[in-house]
PDB file of C-alpha atoms in Angstrom:
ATOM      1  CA  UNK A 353    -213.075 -64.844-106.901  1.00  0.00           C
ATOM      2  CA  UNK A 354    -215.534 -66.697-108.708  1.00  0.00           C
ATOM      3  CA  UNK A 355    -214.888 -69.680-110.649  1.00  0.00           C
ATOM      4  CA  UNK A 356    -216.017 -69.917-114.382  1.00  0.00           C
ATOM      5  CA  UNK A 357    -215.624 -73.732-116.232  1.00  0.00           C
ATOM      6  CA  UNK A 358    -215.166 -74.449-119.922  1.00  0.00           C
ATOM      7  CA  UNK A 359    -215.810 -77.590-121.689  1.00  0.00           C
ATOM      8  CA  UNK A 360    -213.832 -78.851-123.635  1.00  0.00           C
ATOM      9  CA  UNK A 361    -210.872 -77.322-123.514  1.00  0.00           C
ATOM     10  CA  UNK A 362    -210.130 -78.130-127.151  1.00  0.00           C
ATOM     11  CA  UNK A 363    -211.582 -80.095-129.804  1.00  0.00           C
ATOM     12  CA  UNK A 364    -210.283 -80.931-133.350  1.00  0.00           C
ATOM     13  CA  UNK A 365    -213.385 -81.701-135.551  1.00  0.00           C
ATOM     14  CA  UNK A 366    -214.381 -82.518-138.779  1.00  0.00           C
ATOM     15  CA  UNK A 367    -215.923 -79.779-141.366  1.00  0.00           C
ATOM     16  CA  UNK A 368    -219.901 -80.407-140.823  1.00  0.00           C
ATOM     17  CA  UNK A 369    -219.944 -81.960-137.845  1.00  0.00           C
ATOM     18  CA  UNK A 370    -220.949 -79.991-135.043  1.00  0.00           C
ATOM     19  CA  UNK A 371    -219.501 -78.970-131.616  1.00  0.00           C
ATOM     20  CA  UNK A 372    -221.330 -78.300-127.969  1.00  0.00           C
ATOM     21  CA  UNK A 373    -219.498 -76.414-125.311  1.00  0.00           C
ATOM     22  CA  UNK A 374    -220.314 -76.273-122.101  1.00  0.00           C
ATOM     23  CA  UNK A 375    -219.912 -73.249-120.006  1.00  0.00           C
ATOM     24  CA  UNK A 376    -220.083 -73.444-115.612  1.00  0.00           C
ATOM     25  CA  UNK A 377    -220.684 -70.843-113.132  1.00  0.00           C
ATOM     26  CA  UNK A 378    -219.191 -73.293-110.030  1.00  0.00           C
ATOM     27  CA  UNK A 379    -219.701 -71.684-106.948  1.00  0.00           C
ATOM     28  CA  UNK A 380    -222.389 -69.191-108.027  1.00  0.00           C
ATOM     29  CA  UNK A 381    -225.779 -68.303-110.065  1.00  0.00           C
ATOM     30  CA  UNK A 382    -225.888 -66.484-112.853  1.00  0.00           C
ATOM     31  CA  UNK A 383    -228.627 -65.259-114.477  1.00  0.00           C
ATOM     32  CA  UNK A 384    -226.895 -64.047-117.347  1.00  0.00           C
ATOM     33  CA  UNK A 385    -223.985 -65.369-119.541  1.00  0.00           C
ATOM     34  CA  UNK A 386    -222.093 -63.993-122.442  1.00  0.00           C
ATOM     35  CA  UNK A 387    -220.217 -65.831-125.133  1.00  0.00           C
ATOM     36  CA  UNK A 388    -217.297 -64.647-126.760  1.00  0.00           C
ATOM     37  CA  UNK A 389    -214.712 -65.298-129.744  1.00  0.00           C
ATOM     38  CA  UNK A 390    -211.230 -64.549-129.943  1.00  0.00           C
ATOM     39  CA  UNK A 391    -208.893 -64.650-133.001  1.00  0.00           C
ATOM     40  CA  UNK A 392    -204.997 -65.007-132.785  1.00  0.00           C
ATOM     41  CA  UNK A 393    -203.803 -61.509-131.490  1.00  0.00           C
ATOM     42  CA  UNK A 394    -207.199 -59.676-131.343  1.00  0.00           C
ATOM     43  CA  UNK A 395    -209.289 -58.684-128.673  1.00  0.00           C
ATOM     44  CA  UNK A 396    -212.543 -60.341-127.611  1.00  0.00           C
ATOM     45  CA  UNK A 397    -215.761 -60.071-129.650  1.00  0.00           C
ATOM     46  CA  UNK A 398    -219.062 -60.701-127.992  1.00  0.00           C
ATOM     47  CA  UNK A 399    -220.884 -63.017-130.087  1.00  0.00           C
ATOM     48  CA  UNK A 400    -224.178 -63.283-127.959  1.00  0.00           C
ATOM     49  CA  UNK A 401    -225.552 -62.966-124.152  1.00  0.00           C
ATOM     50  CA  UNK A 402    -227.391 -65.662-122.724  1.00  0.00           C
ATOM     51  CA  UNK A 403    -230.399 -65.280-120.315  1.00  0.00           C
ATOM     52  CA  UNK A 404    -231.086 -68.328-117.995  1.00  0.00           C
ATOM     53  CA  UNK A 405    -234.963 -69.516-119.063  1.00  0.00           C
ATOM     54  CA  UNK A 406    -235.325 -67.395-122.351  1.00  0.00           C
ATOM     55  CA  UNK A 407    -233.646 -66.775-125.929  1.00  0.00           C
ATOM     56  CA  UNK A 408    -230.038 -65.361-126.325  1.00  0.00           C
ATOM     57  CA  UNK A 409    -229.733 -62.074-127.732  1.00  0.00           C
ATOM     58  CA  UNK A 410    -227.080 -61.935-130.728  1.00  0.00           C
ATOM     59  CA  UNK A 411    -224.486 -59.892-132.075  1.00  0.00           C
ATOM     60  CA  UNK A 412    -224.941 -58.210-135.221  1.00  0.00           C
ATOM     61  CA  UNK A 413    -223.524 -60.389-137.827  1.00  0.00           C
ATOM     62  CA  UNK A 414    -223.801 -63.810-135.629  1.00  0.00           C
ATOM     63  CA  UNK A 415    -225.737 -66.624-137.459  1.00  0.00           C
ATOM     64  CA  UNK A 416    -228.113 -67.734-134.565  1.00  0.00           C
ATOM     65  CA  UNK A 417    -228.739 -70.665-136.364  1.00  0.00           C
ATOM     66  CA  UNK A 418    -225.188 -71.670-136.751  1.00  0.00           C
ATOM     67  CA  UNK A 419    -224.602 -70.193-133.187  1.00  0.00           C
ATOM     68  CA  UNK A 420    -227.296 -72.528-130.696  1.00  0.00           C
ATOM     69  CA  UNK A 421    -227.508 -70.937-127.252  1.00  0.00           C
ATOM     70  CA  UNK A 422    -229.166 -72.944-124.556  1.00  0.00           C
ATOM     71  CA  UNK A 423    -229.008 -71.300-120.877  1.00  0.00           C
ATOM     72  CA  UNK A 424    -231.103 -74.058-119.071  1.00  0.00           C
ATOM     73  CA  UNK A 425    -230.237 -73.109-115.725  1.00  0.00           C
ATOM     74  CA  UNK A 426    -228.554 -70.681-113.798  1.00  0.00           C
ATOM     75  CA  UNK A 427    -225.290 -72.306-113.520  1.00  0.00           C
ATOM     76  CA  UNK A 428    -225.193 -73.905-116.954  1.00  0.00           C
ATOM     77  CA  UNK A 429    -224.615 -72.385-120.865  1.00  0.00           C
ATOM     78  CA  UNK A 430    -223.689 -74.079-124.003  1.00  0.00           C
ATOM     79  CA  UNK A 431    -222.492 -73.336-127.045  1.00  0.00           C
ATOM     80  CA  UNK A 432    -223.287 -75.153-130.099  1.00  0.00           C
ATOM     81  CA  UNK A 433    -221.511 -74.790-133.433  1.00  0.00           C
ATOM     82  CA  UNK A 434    -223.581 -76.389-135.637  1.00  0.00           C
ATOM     83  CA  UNK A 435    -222.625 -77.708-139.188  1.00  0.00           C
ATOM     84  CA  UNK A 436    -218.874 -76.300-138.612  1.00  0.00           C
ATOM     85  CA  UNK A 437    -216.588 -74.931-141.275  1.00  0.00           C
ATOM     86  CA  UNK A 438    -212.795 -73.949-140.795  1.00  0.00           C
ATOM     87  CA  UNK A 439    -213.759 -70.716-140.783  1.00  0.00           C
ATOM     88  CA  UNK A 440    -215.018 -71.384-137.414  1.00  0.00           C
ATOM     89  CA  UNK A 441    -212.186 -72.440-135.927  1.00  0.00           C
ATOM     90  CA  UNK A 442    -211.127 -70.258-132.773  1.00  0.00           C
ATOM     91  CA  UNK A 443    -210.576 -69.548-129.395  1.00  0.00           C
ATOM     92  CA  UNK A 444    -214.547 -69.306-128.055  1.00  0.00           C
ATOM     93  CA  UNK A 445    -214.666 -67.846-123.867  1.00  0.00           C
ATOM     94  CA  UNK A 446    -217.510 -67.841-122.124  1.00  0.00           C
ATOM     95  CA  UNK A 447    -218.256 -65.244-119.427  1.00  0.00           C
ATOM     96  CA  UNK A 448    -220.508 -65.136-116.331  1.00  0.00           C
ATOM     97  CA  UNK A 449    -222.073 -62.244-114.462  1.00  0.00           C
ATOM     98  CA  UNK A 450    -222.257 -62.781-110.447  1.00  0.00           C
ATOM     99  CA  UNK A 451    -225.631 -61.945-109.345  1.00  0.00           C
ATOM    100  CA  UNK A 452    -226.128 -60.208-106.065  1.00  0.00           C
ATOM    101  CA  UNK A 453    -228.865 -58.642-104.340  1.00  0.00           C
ATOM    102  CA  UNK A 454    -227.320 -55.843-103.513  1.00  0.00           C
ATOM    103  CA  UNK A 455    -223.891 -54.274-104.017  1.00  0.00           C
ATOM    104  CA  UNK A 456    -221.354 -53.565-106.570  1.00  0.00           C
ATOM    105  CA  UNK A 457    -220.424 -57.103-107.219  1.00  0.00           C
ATOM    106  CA  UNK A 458    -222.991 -57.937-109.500  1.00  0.00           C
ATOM    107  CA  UNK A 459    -220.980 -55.590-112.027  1.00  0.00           C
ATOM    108  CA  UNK A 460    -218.204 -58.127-112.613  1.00  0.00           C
ATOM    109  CA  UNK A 461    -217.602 -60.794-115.144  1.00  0.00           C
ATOM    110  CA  UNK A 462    -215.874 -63.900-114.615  1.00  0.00           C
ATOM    111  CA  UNK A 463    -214.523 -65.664-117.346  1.00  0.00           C
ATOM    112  CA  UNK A 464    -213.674 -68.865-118.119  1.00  0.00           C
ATOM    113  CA  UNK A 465    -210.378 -70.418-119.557  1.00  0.00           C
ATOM    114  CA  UNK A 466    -211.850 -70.959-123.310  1.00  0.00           C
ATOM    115  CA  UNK A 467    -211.932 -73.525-125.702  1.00  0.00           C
ATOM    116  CA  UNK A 468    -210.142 -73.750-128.340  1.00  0.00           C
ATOM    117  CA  UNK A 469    -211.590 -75.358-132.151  1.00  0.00           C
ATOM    118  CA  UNK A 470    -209.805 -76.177-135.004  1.00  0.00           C
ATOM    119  CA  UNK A 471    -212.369 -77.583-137.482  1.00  0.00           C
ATOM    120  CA  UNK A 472    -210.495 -79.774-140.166  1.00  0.00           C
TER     121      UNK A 472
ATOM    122  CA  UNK B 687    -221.660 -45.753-128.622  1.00  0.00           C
ATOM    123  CA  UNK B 688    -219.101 -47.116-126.244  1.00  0.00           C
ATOM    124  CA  UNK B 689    -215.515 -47.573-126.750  1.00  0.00           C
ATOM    125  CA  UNK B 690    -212.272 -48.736-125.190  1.00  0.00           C
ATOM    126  CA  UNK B 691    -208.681 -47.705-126.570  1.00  0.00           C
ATOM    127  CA  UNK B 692    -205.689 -48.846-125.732  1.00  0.00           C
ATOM    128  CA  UNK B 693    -203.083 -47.134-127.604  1.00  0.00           C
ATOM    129  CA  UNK B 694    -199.990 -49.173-127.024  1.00  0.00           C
ATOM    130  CA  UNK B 695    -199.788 -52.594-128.940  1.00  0.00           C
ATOM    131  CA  UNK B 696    -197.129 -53.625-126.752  1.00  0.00           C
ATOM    132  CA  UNK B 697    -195.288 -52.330-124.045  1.00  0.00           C
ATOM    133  CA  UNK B 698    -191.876 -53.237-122.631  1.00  0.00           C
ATOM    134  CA  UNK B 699    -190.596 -52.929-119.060  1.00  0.00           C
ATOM    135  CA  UNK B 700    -187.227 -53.645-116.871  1.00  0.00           C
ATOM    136  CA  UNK B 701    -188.019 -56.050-113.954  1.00  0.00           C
ATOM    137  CA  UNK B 702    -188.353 -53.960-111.056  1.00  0.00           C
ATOM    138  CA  UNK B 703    -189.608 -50.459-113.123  1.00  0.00           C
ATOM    139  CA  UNK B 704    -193.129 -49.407-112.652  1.00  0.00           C
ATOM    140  CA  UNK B 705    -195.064 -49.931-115.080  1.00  0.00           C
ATOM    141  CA  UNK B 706    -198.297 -48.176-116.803  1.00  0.00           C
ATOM    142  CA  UNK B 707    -200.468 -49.874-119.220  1.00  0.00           C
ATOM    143  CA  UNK B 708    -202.768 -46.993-120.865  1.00  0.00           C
ATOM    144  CA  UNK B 709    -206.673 -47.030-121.559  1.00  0.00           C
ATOM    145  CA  UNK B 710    -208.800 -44.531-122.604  1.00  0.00           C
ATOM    146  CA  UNK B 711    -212.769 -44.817-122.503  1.00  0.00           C
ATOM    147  CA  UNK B 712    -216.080 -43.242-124.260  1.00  0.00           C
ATOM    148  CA  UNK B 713    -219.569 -43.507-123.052  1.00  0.00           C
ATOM    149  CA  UNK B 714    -222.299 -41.639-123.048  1.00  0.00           C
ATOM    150  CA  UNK B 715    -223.174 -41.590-119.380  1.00  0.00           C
ATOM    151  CA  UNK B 716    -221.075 -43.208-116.438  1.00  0.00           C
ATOM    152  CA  UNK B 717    -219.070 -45.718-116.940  1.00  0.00           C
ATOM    153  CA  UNK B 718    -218.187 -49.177-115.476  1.00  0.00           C
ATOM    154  CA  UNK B 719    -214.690 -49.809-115.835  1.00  0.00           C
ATOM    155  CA  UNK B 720    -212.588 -53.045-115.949  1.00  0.00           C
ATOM    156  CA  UNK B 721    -209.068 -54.869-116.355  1.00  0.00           C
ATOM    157  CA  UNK B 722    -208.389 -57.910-117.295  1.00  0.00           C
ATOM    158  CA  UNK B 723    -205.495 -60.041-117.345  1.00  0.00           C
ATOM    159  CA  UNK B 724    -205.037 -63.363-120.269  1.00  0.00           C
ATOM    160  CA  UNK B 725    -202.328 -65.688-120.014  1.00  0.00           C
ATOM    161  CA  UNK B 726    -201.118 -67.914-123.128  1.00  0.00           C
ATOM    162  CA  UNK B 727    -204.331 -70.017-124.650  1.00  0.00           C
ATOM    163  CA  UNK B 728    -206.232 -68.834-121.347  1.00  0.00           C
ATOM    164  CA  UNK B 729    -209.543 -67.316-120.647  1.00  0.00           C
ATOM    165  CA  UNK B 730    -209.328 -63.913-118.668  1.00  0.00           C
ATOM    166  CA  UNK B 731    -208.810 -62.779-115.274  1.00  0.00           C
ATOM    167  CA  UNK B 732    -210.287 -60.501-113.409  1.00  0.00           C
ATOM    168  CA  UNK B 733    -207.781 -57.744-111.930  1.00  0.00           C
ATOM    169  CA  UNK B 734    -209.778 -54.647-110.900  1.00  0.00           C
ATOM    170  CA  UNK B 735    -212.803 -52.743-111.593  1.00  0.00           C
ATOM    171  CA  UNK B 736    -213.936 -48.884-110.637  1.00  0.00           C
ATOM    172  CA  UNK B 737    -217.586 -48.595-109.899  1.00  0.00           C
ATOM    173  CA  UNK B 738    -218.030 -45.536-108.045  1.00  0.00           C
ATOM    174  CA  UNK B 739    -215.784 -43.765-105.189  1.00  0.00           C
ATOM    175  CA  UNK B 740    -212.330 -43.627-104.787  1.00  0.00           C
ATOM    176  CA  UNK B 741    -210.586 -42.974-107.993  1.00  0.00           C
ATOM    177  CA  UNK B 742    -207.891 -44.629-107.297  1.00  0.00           C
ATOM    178  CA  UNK B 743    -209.113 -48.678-107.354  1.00  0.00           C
ATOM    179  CA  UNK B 744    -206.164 -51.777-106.329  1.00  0.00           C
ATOM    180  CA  UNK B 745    -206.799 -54.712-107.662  1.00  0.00           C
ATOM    181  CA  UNK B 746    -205.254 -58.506-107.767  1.00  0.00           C
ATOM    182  CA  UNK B 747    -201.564 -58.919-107.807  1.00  0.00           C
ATOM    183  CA  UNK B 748    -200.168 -55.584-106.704  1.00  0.00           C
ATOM    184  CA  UNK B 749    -201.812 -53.789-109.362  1.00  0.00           C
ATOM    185  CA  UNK B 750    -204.116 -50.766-108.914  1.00  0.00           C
ATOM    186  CA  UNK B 751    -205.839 -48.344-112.069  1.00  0.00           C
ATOM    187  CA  UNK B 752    -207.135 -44.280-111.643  1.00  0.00           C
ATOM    188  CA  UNK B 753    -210.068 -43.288-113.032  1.00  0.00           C
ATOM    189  CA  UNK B 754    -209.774 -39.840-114.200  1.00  0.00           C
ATOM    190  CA  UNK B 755    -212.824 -38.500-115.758  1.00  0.00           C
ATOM    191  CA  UNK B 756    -211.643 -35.179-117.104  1.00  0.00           C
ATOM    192  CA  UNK B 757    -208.928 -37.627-119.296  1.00  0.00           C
ATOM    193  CA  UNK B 758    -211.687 -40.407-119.189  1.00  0.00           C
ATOM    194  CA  UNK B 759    -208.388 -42.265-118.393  1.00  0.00           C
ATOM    195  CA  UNK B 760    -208.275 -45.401-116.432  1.00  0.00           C
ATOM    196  CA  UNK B 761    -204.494 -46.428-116.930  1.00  0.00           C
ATOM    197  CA  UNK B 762    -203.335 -49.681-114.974  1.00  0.00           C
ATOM    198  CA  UNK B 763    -200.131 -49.757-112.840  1.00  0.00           C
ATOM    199  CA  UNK B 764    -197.969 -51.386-110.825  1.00  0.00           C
ATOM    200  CA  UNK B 765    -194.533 -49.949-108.718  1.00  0.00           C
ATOM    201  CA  UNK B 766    -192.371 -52.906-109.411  1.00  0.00           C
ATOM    202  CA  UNK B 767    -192.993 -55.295-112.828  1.00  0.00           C
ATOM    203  CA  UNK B 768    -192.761 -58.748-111.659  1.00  0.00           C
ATOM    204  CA  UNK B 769    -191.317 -60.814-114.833  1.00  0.00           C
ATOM    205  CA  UNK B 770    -194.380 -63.225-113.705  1.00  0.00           C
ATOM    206  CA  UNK B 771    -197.044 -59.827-115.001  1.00  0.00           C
ATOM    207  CA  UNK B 772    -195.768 -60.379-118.787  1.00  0.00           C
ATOM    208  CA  UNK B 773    -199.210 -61.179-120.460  1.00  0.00           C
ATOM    209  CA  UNK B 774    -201.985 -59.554-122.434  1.00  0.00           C
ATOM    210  CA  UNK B 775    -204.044 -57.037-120.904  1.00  0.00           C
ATOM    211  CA  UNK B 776    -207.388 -56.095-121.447  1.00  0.00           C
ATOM    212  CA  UNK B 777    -209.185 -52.985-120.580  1.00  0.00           C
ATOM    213  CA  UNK B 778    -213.394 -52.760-120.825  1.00  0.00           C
ATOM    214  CA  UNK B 779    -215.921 -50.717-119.847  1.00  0.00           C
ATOM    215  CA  UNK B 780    -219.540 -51.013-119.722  1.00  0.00           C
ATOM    216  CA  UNK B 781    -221.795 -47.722-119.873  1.00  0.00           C
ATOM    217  CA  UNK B 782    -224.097 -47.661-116.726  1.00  0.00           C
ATOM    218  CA  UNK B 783    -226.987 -46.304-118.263  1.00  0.00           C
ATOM    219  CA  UNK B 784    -227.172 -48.556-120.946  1.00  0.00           C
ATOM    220  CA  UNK B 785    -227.359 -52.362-121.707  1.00  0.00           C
ATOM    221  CA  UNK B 786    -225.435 -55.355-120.291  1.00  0.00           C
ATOM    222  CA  UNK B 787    -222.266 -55.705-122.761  1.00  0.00           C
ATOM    223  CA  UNK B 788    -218.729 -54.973-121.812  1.00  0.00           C
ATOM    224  CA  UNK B 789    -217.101 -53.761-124.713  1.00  0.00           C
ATOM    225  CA  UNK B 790    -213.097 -55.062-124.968  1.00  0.00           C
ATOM    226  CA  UNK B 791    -210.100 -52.912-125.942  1.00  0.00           C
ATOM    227  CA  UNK B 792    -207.763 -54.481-128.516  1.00  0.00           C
ATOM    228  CA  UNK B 793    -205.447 -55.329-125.634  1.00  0.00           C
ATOM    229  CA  UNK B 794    -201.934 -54.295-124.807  1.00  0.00           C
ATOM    230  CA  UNK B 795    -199.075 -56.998-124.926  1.00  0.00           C
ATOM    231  CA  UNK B 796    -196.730 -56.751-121.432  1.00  0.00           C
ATOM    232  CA  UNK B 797    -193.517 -57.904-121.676  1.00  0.00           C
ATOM    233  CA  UNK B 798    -191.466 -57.360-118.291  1.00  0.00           C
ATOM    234  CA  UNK B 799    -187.974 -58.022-119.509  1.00  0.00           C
ATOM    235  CA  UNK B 800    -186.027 -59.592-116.741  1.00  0.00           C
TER     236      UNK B 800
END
């Protein structure tokens, strides 16, 4: 299947400092890219989705300005915490749609293996 | 607006047993359904997914899911639990007629007890 990268795969920061990640679609284009968060024992909450060439479209409840979403090109998404509290620490998974022409494929997200924050 | 439940926090199984990991769904039109498989302080994978046709959809790993719309049911399985398929599940769904978000169940903890 296809192959989504994260990174980095953790980082330990300090409170007001602020963190980029970097999120990979390696062995195909995608258009569109979503960004998650995931607290201990809880299921995955979609902070945002990322178009490649215009603005992300967030969440209800997710600080854009806290939250920067770049999509600069089709294989390439970032994350940027900005100004980070503890209350941002987490486990943050991107997610990539395959784009097709045609077929069912383009139905299927492929995620990556997360990075994990702890902000000190 | 859509929804995903998974009614079983947890779910324990003898090495060797089938298994059955349950998911209910709710969407306004026709849905796109999904499973996904996490792994300790790992992103997910993708298992399966039913799009349209055969109800019955396999998947990676031995595992295969039914769609049932009458139940709106789409309940994973496997006929013999590997102690290797302990993990968390995750089923989604995505409502066809609408916008581009998946939308997660809570997830459903396997534990294949060897």
């Amino acid at each position: 299947g296809a192959v989504v990268s994260q990174h980095p795969s953790w980082v330990i920061c300090k409170s007001g400092t602020s963190v980029k990640i970097e999120c990979r679609s390696l062995d195909f284009q995608a258009t569109t890219m979503f960004w998650y968060r995931q607290f201990p024992k809880q299921s995955l909450m979609l902070m945002a989705t990322s178009n490649e060439g215009s603005k992300a479209t967030y969440e209800q409840g997710v600080e854009k300005d806290k939250f920067l979403i770049n999509h600069a090109s089709l294989t390439l998404s970032t994350l940027t915490v900005t100004s980070a509290h503890p209350e941002d620490s987490s486990f943050y998974i991107c997610s990539a749609r395959e784009e097709f022409l045609a077929g069912d494929s383009q139905e299927t997200q492929y995620f990556g293996p997360g990075t994990r924050l702890l902000v000190l | 607006a859509q929804s995903v439940a998974q009614p079983e926090d947890q779910v324990n199984v003898a090495e060797g047993n089938p298994l059955t990991v349950k998911c209910t769904y709710s969407v306004s039109g026709n849905p796109y359904l999904f499973w996904y498989v996490q792994y300790p302080n790992r992103g997910l994978q993708f298992l399966l997914k039913y799009i349209t046709g055969d109800n019955l959809v396999k998947g990676s790993y031995g595992f295969e899911a039914e769609f049932n719309k009458s139940q709106t049911s789409f309940h994973l399985k496997k006929p013999s639990a590997l102690v290797s398929d302990s993990a968390l599940y995750f089923c989604a769904v995505r409502d066809r007629g609408r916008d581009d978000k998946i939308i997660f169940g809570k997830g459903t903890r396997l534990h294949i007890l060897p």
